[in-house]
mmCIF file of C-alpha atoms and ligand atoms in Angstrom:
data_model
loop_
_atom_site.group_PDB
_atom_site.id
_atom_site.type_symbol
_atom_site.label_atom_id
_atom_site.label_comp_id
_atom_site.label_asym_id
_atom_site.label_seq_id
_atom_site.Cartn_x
_atom_site.Cartn_y
_atom_site.Cartn_z
ATOM 1 C CA MET A 17 55.199 -29.262 126.400
ATOM 2 C CA GLN A 18 51.872 -29.148 124.570
ATOM 3 C CA ILE A 19 49.829 -26.027 123.862
ATOM 4 C CA LEU A 20 46.185 -26.067 122.765
ATOM 5 C CA VAL A 21 45.203 -23.022 120.687
ATOM 6 C CA VAL A 22 41.436 -22.524 120.435
ATOM 7 C CA ASP A 23 39.984 -19.963 118.005
ATOM 8 C CA ASP A 24 37.215 -20.099 115.425
ATOM 9 C CA SER A 25 39.333 -18.146 112.950
ATOM 10 C CA PRO A 26 41.950 -20.283 111.156
ATOM 11 C CA VAL A 27 44.065 -17.228 110.422
ATOM 12 C CA MET A 28 44.019 -16.166 114.087
ATOM 13 C CA ARG A 29 45.254 -19.634 115.048
ATOM 14 C CA LYS A 30 48.110 -19.145 112.578
ATOM 15 C CA ILE A 31 48.900 -15.757 114.075
ATOM 16 C CA VAL A 32 48.912 -17.165 117.605
ATOM 17 C CA ARG A 33 51.274 -19.932 116.436
ATOM 18 C CA ARG A 34 53.565 -17.383 114.794
ATOM 19 C CA THR A 35 53.561 -15.181 117.886
ATOM 20 C CA LEU A 36 54.395 -18.187 120.082
ATOM 21 C CA ARG A 37 57.443 -18.765 117.876
ATOM 22 C CA GLN A 38 58.411 -15.076 118.049
ATOM 23 C CA ALA A 39 58.083 -15.212 121.831
ATOM 24 C CA GLY A 40 60.569 -18.074 121.952
ATOM 25 C CA PHE A 41 58.070 -20.897 122.494
ATOM 26 C CA GLY A 42 58.566 -22.397 119.047
ATOM 27 C CA GLY A 43 59.906 -25.639 120.460
ATOM 28 C CA HIS A 44 56.565 -26.714 121.911
ATOM 29 C CA ASP A 45 53.885 -28.766 120.216
ATOM 30 C CA VAL A 46 50.837 -26.789 119.201
ATOM 31 C CA VAL A 47 47.442 -28.370 118.625
ATOM 32 C CA GLU A 48 44.567 -26.321 117.182
ATOM 33 C CA ALA A 49 40.839 -26.420 117.882
ATOM 34 C CA GLY A 50 38.143 -24.365 116.144
ATOM 35 C CA ASP A 51 35.726 -24.032 119.046
ATOM 36 C CA GLY A 52 35.068 -25.169 122.619
ATOM 37 C CA VAL A 53 33.608 -28.495 121.536
ATOM 38 C CA GLU A 54 36.709 -29.412 119.524
ATOM 39 C CA ALA A 55 38.896 -28.212 122.380
ATOM 40 C CA LEU A 56 37.101 -30.442 124.894
ATOM 41 C CA ALA A 57 37.607 -33.427 122.624
ATOM 42 C CA ALA A 58 41.324 -32.611 122.331
ATOM 43 C CA LEU A 59 41.601 -32.257 126.122
ATOM 44 C CA GLU A 60 39.970 -35.680 126.641
ATOM 45 C CA GLU A 61 42.431 -37.226 124.237
ATOM 46 C CA ASP A 62 45.650 -35.621 125.429
ATOM 47 C CA ASP A 63 47.363 -33.840 128.293
ATOM 48 C CA PHE A 64 48.113 -30.173 127.628
ATOM 49 C CA ASP A 65 50.306 -27.776 129.568
ATOM 50 C CA VAL A 66 48.521 -24.632 128.448
ATOM 51 C CA VAL A 67 45.221 -23.785 126.775
ATOM 52 C CA MET A 68 45.053 -20.436 124.952
ATOM 53 C CA SER A 69 41.469 -19.730 124.004
ATOM 54 C CA ASP A 70 39.488 -17.123 122.120
ATOM 55 C CA TRP A 71 36.355 -15.900 123.923
ATOM 56 C CA ASN A 72 33.743 -15.534 121.150
ATOM 57 C CA MET A 73 33.262 -18.751 119.233
ATOM 58 C CA PRO A 74 30.269 -20.633 117.825
ATOM 59 C CA ASN A 75 29.063 -23.893 119.454
ATOM 60 C CA MET A 76 30.924 -23.361 122.723
ATOM 61 C CA SER A 77 32.523 -20.096 123.783
ATOM 62 C CA GLY A 78 35.838 -19.800 125.561
ATOM 63 C CA ILE A 79 34.331 -19.157 128.962
ATOM 64 C CA GLU A 80 31.907 -22.086 128.564
ATOM 65 C CA LEU A 81 34.906 -24.211 127.694
ATOM 66 C CA LEU A 82 36.773 -23.121 130.819
ATOM 67 C CA GLU A 83 33.709 -23.825 133.009
ATOM 68 C CA GLU A 84 33.374 -27.276 131.474
ATOM 69 C CA VAL A 85 37.085 -28.028 131.854
ATOM 70 C CA ARG A 86 37.028 -27.128 135.548
ATOM 71 C CA GLU A 87 33.789 -29.053 136.065
ATOM 72 C CA LYS A 88 35.592 -32.130 134.805
ATOM 73 C CA GLY A 89 38.250 -31.521 137.443
ATOM 74 C CA ASN A 90 40.911 -30.536 134.892
ATOM 75 C CA GLN A 91 43.192 -27.846 136.382
ATOM 76 C CA VAL A 92 45.189 -27.191 133.183
ATOM 77 C CA THR A 93 46.707 -23.696 132.879
ATOM 78 C CA PHE A 94 44.078 -21.825 130.906
ATOM 79 C CA GLY A 95 44.119 -18.296 129.509
ATOM 80 C CA PHE A 96 42.239 -16.149 127.042
ATOM 81 C CA VAL A 97 43.389 -14.433 123.859
ATOM 82 C CA THR A 98 40.531 -12.182 122.885
ATOM 83 C CA SER A 99 39.628 -8.907 121.214
ATOM 84 C CA GLU A 100 36.763 -8.292 123.650
ATOM 85 C CA SER A 101 37.768 -7.557 127.205
ATOM 86 C CA THR A 102 35.482 -6.017 129.762
ATOM 87 C CA ALA A 103 35.954 -5.947 133.528
ATOM 88 C CA LEU A 104 33.042 -8.382 133.785
ATOM 89 C CA MET A 105 34.672 -10.849 131.392
ATOM 90 C CA ARG A 106 37.956 -10.682 133.275
ATOM 91 C CA ALA A 107 36.209 -11.229 136.596
ATOM 92 C CA ARG A 108 34.363 -14.254 135.214
ATOM 93 C CA ALA A 109 37.571 -15.675 133.809
ATOM 94 C CA THR A 110 39.426 -15.194 137.083
ATOM 95 C CA SER A 111 36.625 -16.818 139.057
ATOM 96 C CA PHE A 112 37.216 -20.016 137.072
ATOM 97 C CA GLY A 113 40.939 -19.804 137.600
ATOM 98 C CA ALA A 114 42.075 -18.341 134.280
ATOM 99 C CA SER A 115 45.799 -17.579 134.420
ATOM 100 C CA PHE A 116 46.053 -14.843 131.816
ATOM 101 C CA PHE A 117 43.944 -12.571 129.672
ATOM 102 C CA ILE A 118 45.709 -11.432 126.507
ATOM 103 C CA THR A 119 43.890 -8.864 124.406
ATOM 104 C CA LYS A 120 44.271 -8.678 120.655
ATOM 105 C CA PRO A 121 46.253 -6.886 119.257
ATOM 106 C CA PHE A 122 49.041 -8.585 121.188
ATOM 107 C CA THR A 123 52.819 -8.682 120.829
ATOM 108 C CA ALA A 124 55.424 -11.379 121.352
ATOM 109 C CA GLU A 125 56.277 -9.674 124.669
ATOM 110 C CA THR A 126 52.673 -10.058 125.838
ATOM 111 C CA PHE A 127 52.943 -13.790 125.159
ATOM 112 C CA GLU A 128 56.284 -14.011 126.981
ATOM 113 C CA ASP A 129 54.847 -12.305 130.049
ATOM 114 C CA ALA A 130 51.729 -14.455 130.097
ATOM 115 C CA LEU A 131 53.456 -17.775 129.526
ATOM 116 C CA ALA A 132 56.875 -17.385 131.143
ATOM 117 C CA ASP A 133 55.776 -19.110 134.358
ATOM 118 C CA THR A 134 54.299 -22.109 132.572
ATOM 119 C CA LEU A 135 56.539 -22.708 129.570
ATOM 120 C CA ASP A 136 60.238 -22.359 129.077
ATOM 121 C CA MET B 19 34.144 9.643 118.869
ATOM 122 C CA GLN B 20 37.886 9.014 119.052
ATOM 123 C CA PHE B 21 39.490 6.909 116.345
ATOM 124 C CA PRO B 22 42.765 4.981 116.545
ATOM 125 C CA ASP B 23 45.873 6.931 115.584
ATOM 126 C CA LYS B 24 48.537 5.956 113.105
ATOM 127 C CA THR B 25 50.696 4.234 115.724
ATOM 128 C CA ALA B 26 47.886 2.057 117.033
ATOM 129 C CA MET B 27 46.856 1.158 113.498
ATOM 130 C CA ALA B 28 50.439 0.224 112.632
ATOM 131 C CA GLU B 29 50.766 -1.948 115.740
ATOM 132 C CA THR B 30 47.554 -3.786 114.949
ATOM 133 C CA PHE B 31 48.389 -4.417 111.308
ATOM 134 C CA GLU B 32 51.931 -5.457 112.160
ATOM 135 C CA MET B 33 50.714 -7.910 114.781
ATOM 136 C CA MET B 34 48.203 -9.429 112.389
ATOM 137 C CA LEU B 35 50.490 -9.485 109.364
ATOM 138 C CA GLY B 36 53.705 -10.378 111.137
ATOM 139 C CA LYS B 37 55.590 -7.774 109.124
ATOM 140 C CA GLU B 38 56.152 -4.043 109.029
ATOM 141 C CA VAL B 39 53.673 -1.768 107.329
ATOM 142 C CA ASP B 40 53.879 1.874 106.282
ATOM 143 C CA ILE B 41 50.945 3.979 107.356
ATOM 144 C CA VAL B 42 50.106 7.582 106.689
ATOM 145 C CA GLU B 43 47.013 9.379 107.800
ATOM 146 C CA VAL B 44 45.148 11.044 104.921
ATOM 147 C CA PRO B 45 43.405 14.168 106.205
ATOM 148 C CA HIS B 46 39.845 14.473 104.850
ATOM 149 C CA GLY B 47 40.518 11.333 102.832
ATOM 150 C CA VAL B 48 38.146 8.873 101.272
ATOM 151 C CA VAL B 49 38.693 5.265 100.317
ATOM 152 C CA LYS B 50 39.280 4.858 96.602
ATOM 153 C CA ASP B 51 37.783 1.482 95.833
ATOM 154 C CA ARG B 52 34.888 1.066 98.227
ATOM 155 C CA HIS B 53 33.205 -2.307 97.905
ATOM 156 C CA PRO B 54 30.040 -3.691 99.552
ATOM 157 C CA LYS B 55 32.117 -6.607 100.879
ATOM 158 C CA THR B 56 34.680 -4.320 102.502
ATOM 159 C CA THR B 57 32.223 -2.119 104.353
ATOM 160 C CA TYR B 58 31.789 -2.922 108.027
ATOM 161 C CA VAL B 59 29.609 -1.680 110.846
ATOM 162 C CA TYR B 60 30.282 -1.717 114.569
ATOM 163 C CA LEU B 61 27.241 -1.876 116.828
ATOM 164 C CA ASN B 62 26.859 -0.477 120.318
ATOM 165 C CA ASP B 63 25.417 -2.522 123.192
ATOM 166 C CA SER B 64 21.881 -1.644 122.023
ATOM 167 C CA ASP B 65 22.746 -3.096 118.585
ATOM 168 C CA GLU B 66 22.631 0.333 116.941
ATOM 169 C CA PRO B 67 25.055 1.080 114.091
ATOM 170 C CA THR B 68 27.706 3.273 115.701
ATOM 171 C CA ILE B 69 30.866 3.258 113.631
ATOM 172 C CA LEU B 70 31.351 2.659 109.927
ATOM 173 C CA VAL B 71 34.569 1.261 108.509
ATOM 174 C CA GLU B 72 35.332 1.195 104.818
ATOM 175 C CA ALA B 73 38.373 -0.299 103.179
ATOM 176 C CA ASP B 74 39.708 -0.484 99.668
ATOM 177 C CA LEU B 75 39.290 -3.916 98.166
ATOM 178 C CA SER B 76 43.029 -3.790 97.386
ATOM 179 C CA LEU B 77 43.936 -3.337 101.054
ATOM 180 C CA ALA B 78 41.534 -6.036 102.236
ATOM 181 C CA HIS B 79 42.925 -8.507 99.719
ATOM 182 C CA ALA B 80 46.553 -7.577 100.410
ATOM 183 C CA ALA B 81 46.274 -7.746 104.203
ATOM 184 C CA GLY B 82 44.124 -10.878 104.069
ATOM 185 C CA ALA B 83 46.799 -12.581 101.982
ATOM 186 C CA ALA B 84 49.838 -11.310 103.903
ATOM 187 C CA MET B 85 48.352 -12.546 107.205
ATOM 188 C CA ALA B 86 48.223 -16.095 105.954
ATOM 189 C CA LEU B 87 51.429 -16.003 103.864
ATOM 190 C CA ILE B 88 49.370 -16.276 100.675
ATOM 191 C CA PRO B 89 51.280 -14.978 97.598
ATOM 192 C CA PRO B 90 50.770 -11.301 96.656
ATOM 193 C CA SER B 91 49.699 -12.270 93.125
ATOM 194 C CA ARG B 92 46.515 -13.942 94.339
ATOM 195 C CA ALA B 93 45.538 -10.733 96.127
ATOM 196 C CA SER B 94 46.375 -8.404 93.259
ATOM 197 C CA ASP B 95 44.705 -10.654 90.655
ATOM 198 C CA ALA B 96 41.490 -10.664 92.675
ATOM 199 C CA THR B 97 41.647 -6.893 93.073
ATOM 200 C CA GLU B 98 42.297 -6.297 89.387
ATOM 201 C CA ALA B 99 39.383 -8.524 88.447
ATOM 202 C CA GLY B 100 37.225 -6.712 90.998
ATOM 203 C CA GLU B 101 36.348 -10.154 92.371
ATOM 204 C CA PRO B 102 36.158 -10.374 96.162
ATOM 205 C CA ASP B 103 38.222 -13.360 97.366
ATOM 206 C CA VAL B 104 36.216 -15.040 100.111
ATOM 207 C CA GLU B 105 39.163 -16.432 102.065
ATOM 208 C CA LEU B 106 41.212 -13.234 101.935
ATOM 209 C CA LEU B 107 38.229 -11.161 103.028
ATOM 210 C CA ALA B 108 37.508 -13.564 105.906
ATOM 211 C CA ASN B 109 41.095 -13.065 107.081
ATOM 212 C CA PHE B 110 40.805 -9.310 106.758
ATOM 213 C CA LYS B 111 37.593 -9.373 108.788
ATOM 214 C CA GLU B 112 39.670 -10.589 111.733
ATOM 215 C CA VAL B 113 41.645 -7.350 111.529
ATOM 216 C CA ILE B 114 38.397 -5.391 111.498
ATOM 217 C CA ASN B 115 37.171 -7.418 114.456
ATOM 218 C CA ILE B 116 40.300 -6.582 116.419
ATOM 219 C CA LEU B 117 40.126 -2.892 115.578
ATOM 220 C CA SER B 118 37.056 -2.813 117.841
ATOM 221 C CA ALA B 119 39.460 -3.165 120.771
ATOM 222 C CA LEU B 120 41.200 0.065 119.701
ATOM 223 C CA LEU B 121 37.862 1.845 119.471
ATOM 224 C CA ASN B 122 36.786 0.543 122.875
ATOM 225 C CA ASP B 123 40.063 1.708 124.442
ATOM 226 C CA ARG B 124 39.378 5.257 123.322
ATOM 227 C CA ASN B 125 35.658 5.738 123.841
ATOM 228 C CA ASP B 126 33.065 5.311 126.561
ATOM 229 C CA VAL B 127 30.684 3.575 124.200
ATOM 230 C CA HIS B 128 31.354 -0.148 123.765
ATOM 231 C CA VAL B 129 31.209 -1.434 120.198
ATOM 232 C CA ARG B 130 31.549 -4.778 118.478
ATOM 233 C CA LEU B 131 31.641 -5.767 114.841
ATOM 234 C CA ASP B 132 28.180 -6.520 113.443
ATOM 235 C CA PRO B 133 28.197 -10.324 113.296
ATOM 236 C CA HIS B 134 26.034 -10.254 110.161
ATOM 237 C CA GLU B 135 27.321 -9.537 106.675
ATOM 238 C CA THR B 136 26.742 -5.841 106.121
ATOM 239 C CA GLU B 137 27.060 -5.680 102.319
ATOM 240 C CA MET B 138 26.371 -1.977 102.120
ATOM 241 C CA THR B 139 25.469 -1.242 98.512
ATOM 242 C CA GLY B 140 23.987 2.261 98.790
ATOM 243 C CA PRO B 141 25.845 5.481 99.454
ATOM 244 C CA PRO B 142 27.862 5.577 102.692
ATOM 245 C CA PRO B 143 25.645 6.482 105.652
ATOM 246 C CA THR B 144 28.265 8.859 107.006
ATOM 247 C CA ASP B 145 31.495 10.568 106.000
ATOM 248 C CA LEU B 146 34.797 9.084 107.035
ATOM 249 C CA GLN B 147 36.571 11.038 109.758
ATOM 250 C CA ALA B 148 39.880 9.197 109.995
ATOM 251 C CA VAL B 149 41.461 7.663 106.907
ATOM 252 C CA PHE B 150 44.771 5.822 106.630
ATOM 253 C CA GLU B 151 46.770 4.731 103.619
ATOM 254 C CA ILE B 152 48.525 1.455 104.358
ATOM 255 C CA GLU B 153 51.404 -0.016 102.411
ATOM 256 C CA ILE B 154 52.349 -3.631 102.927
ATOM 257 C CA ASP B 155 55.772 -4.725 101.719
ATOM 258 C CA ARG B 156 55.491 -6.845 98.523
ATOM 259 C CA TYR B 157 51.692 -6.460 98.498
ATOM 260 C CA ASP B 158 49.287 -3.819 97.195
ATOM 261 C CA SER B 159 48.465 -0.794 99.299
ATOM 262 C CA GLY B 160 45.111 0.760 100.065
ATOM 263 C CA ARG B 161 43.042 2.832 102.408
ATOM 264 C CA ILE B 162 40.876 2.208 105.408
ATOM 265 C CA GLY B 163 38.685 4.792 107.099
ATOM 266 C CA PHE B 164 36.410 5.235 110.108
ATOM 267 C CA GLY B 165 33.302 7.346 110.492
ATOM 268 C CA ALA B 166 30.837 7.778 113.342
ATOM 269 C CA TYR B 167 27.093 7.485 112.711
HETATM 270 MG MG1 MG C 24 36.310 -15.597 117.637
#
């Protein structure tokens, strides 16, 4: 299985990786992208099983990325890992078929719950 | 304005650092080593300064290093020299960014970290109302505090 972790903060990407390991998903390949543009390029290049994306990023935000991904007909499992979470953001995410919405600070259990159906 | 409690602060730091931290609340406390680079402002939806956060340079360096598994010596050397370490402070800023979620959970007003560098050199615009002393295993300790404008 391949996971794409998208966040503009290198240290947050590390923390997401570490939490994936703590949640028991350490056996999967993780690829990192620093914004929506890099993520799109990675998604063109490779097939991913899950995309875990930050919301606020320069160049292309997480929600713009999701819109773009769906526009291209890609139905990859896509969820957000974000410190901002308003009802409006959640509704927008759901309308584009986001599968989960993890808010920072998160725990390994949060990751398990969000990803259990997709990864094993 | 409601500020995060000790438990919420511990959970956030432990998530970010991937290790246990010791936290005590310091009633009527102040930070000891306030630095323009470790002073942060949260804005409300009208972009008005709403909450001030100050941290000791020692805490910012220590947490910023621990998060990325950077050796404690780099953090303590930078603190001793009084030289802000750009990478460590960028890491620590992620913690500050995430603390906005704790503030938003507890208050009706919605805040977000000022995306610009604040670099507050003058006297603090407000007193701190909630101050915590945080100890990170193998790293330096230090304080962080919140105040409402
Ligand atoms: Mg971000």
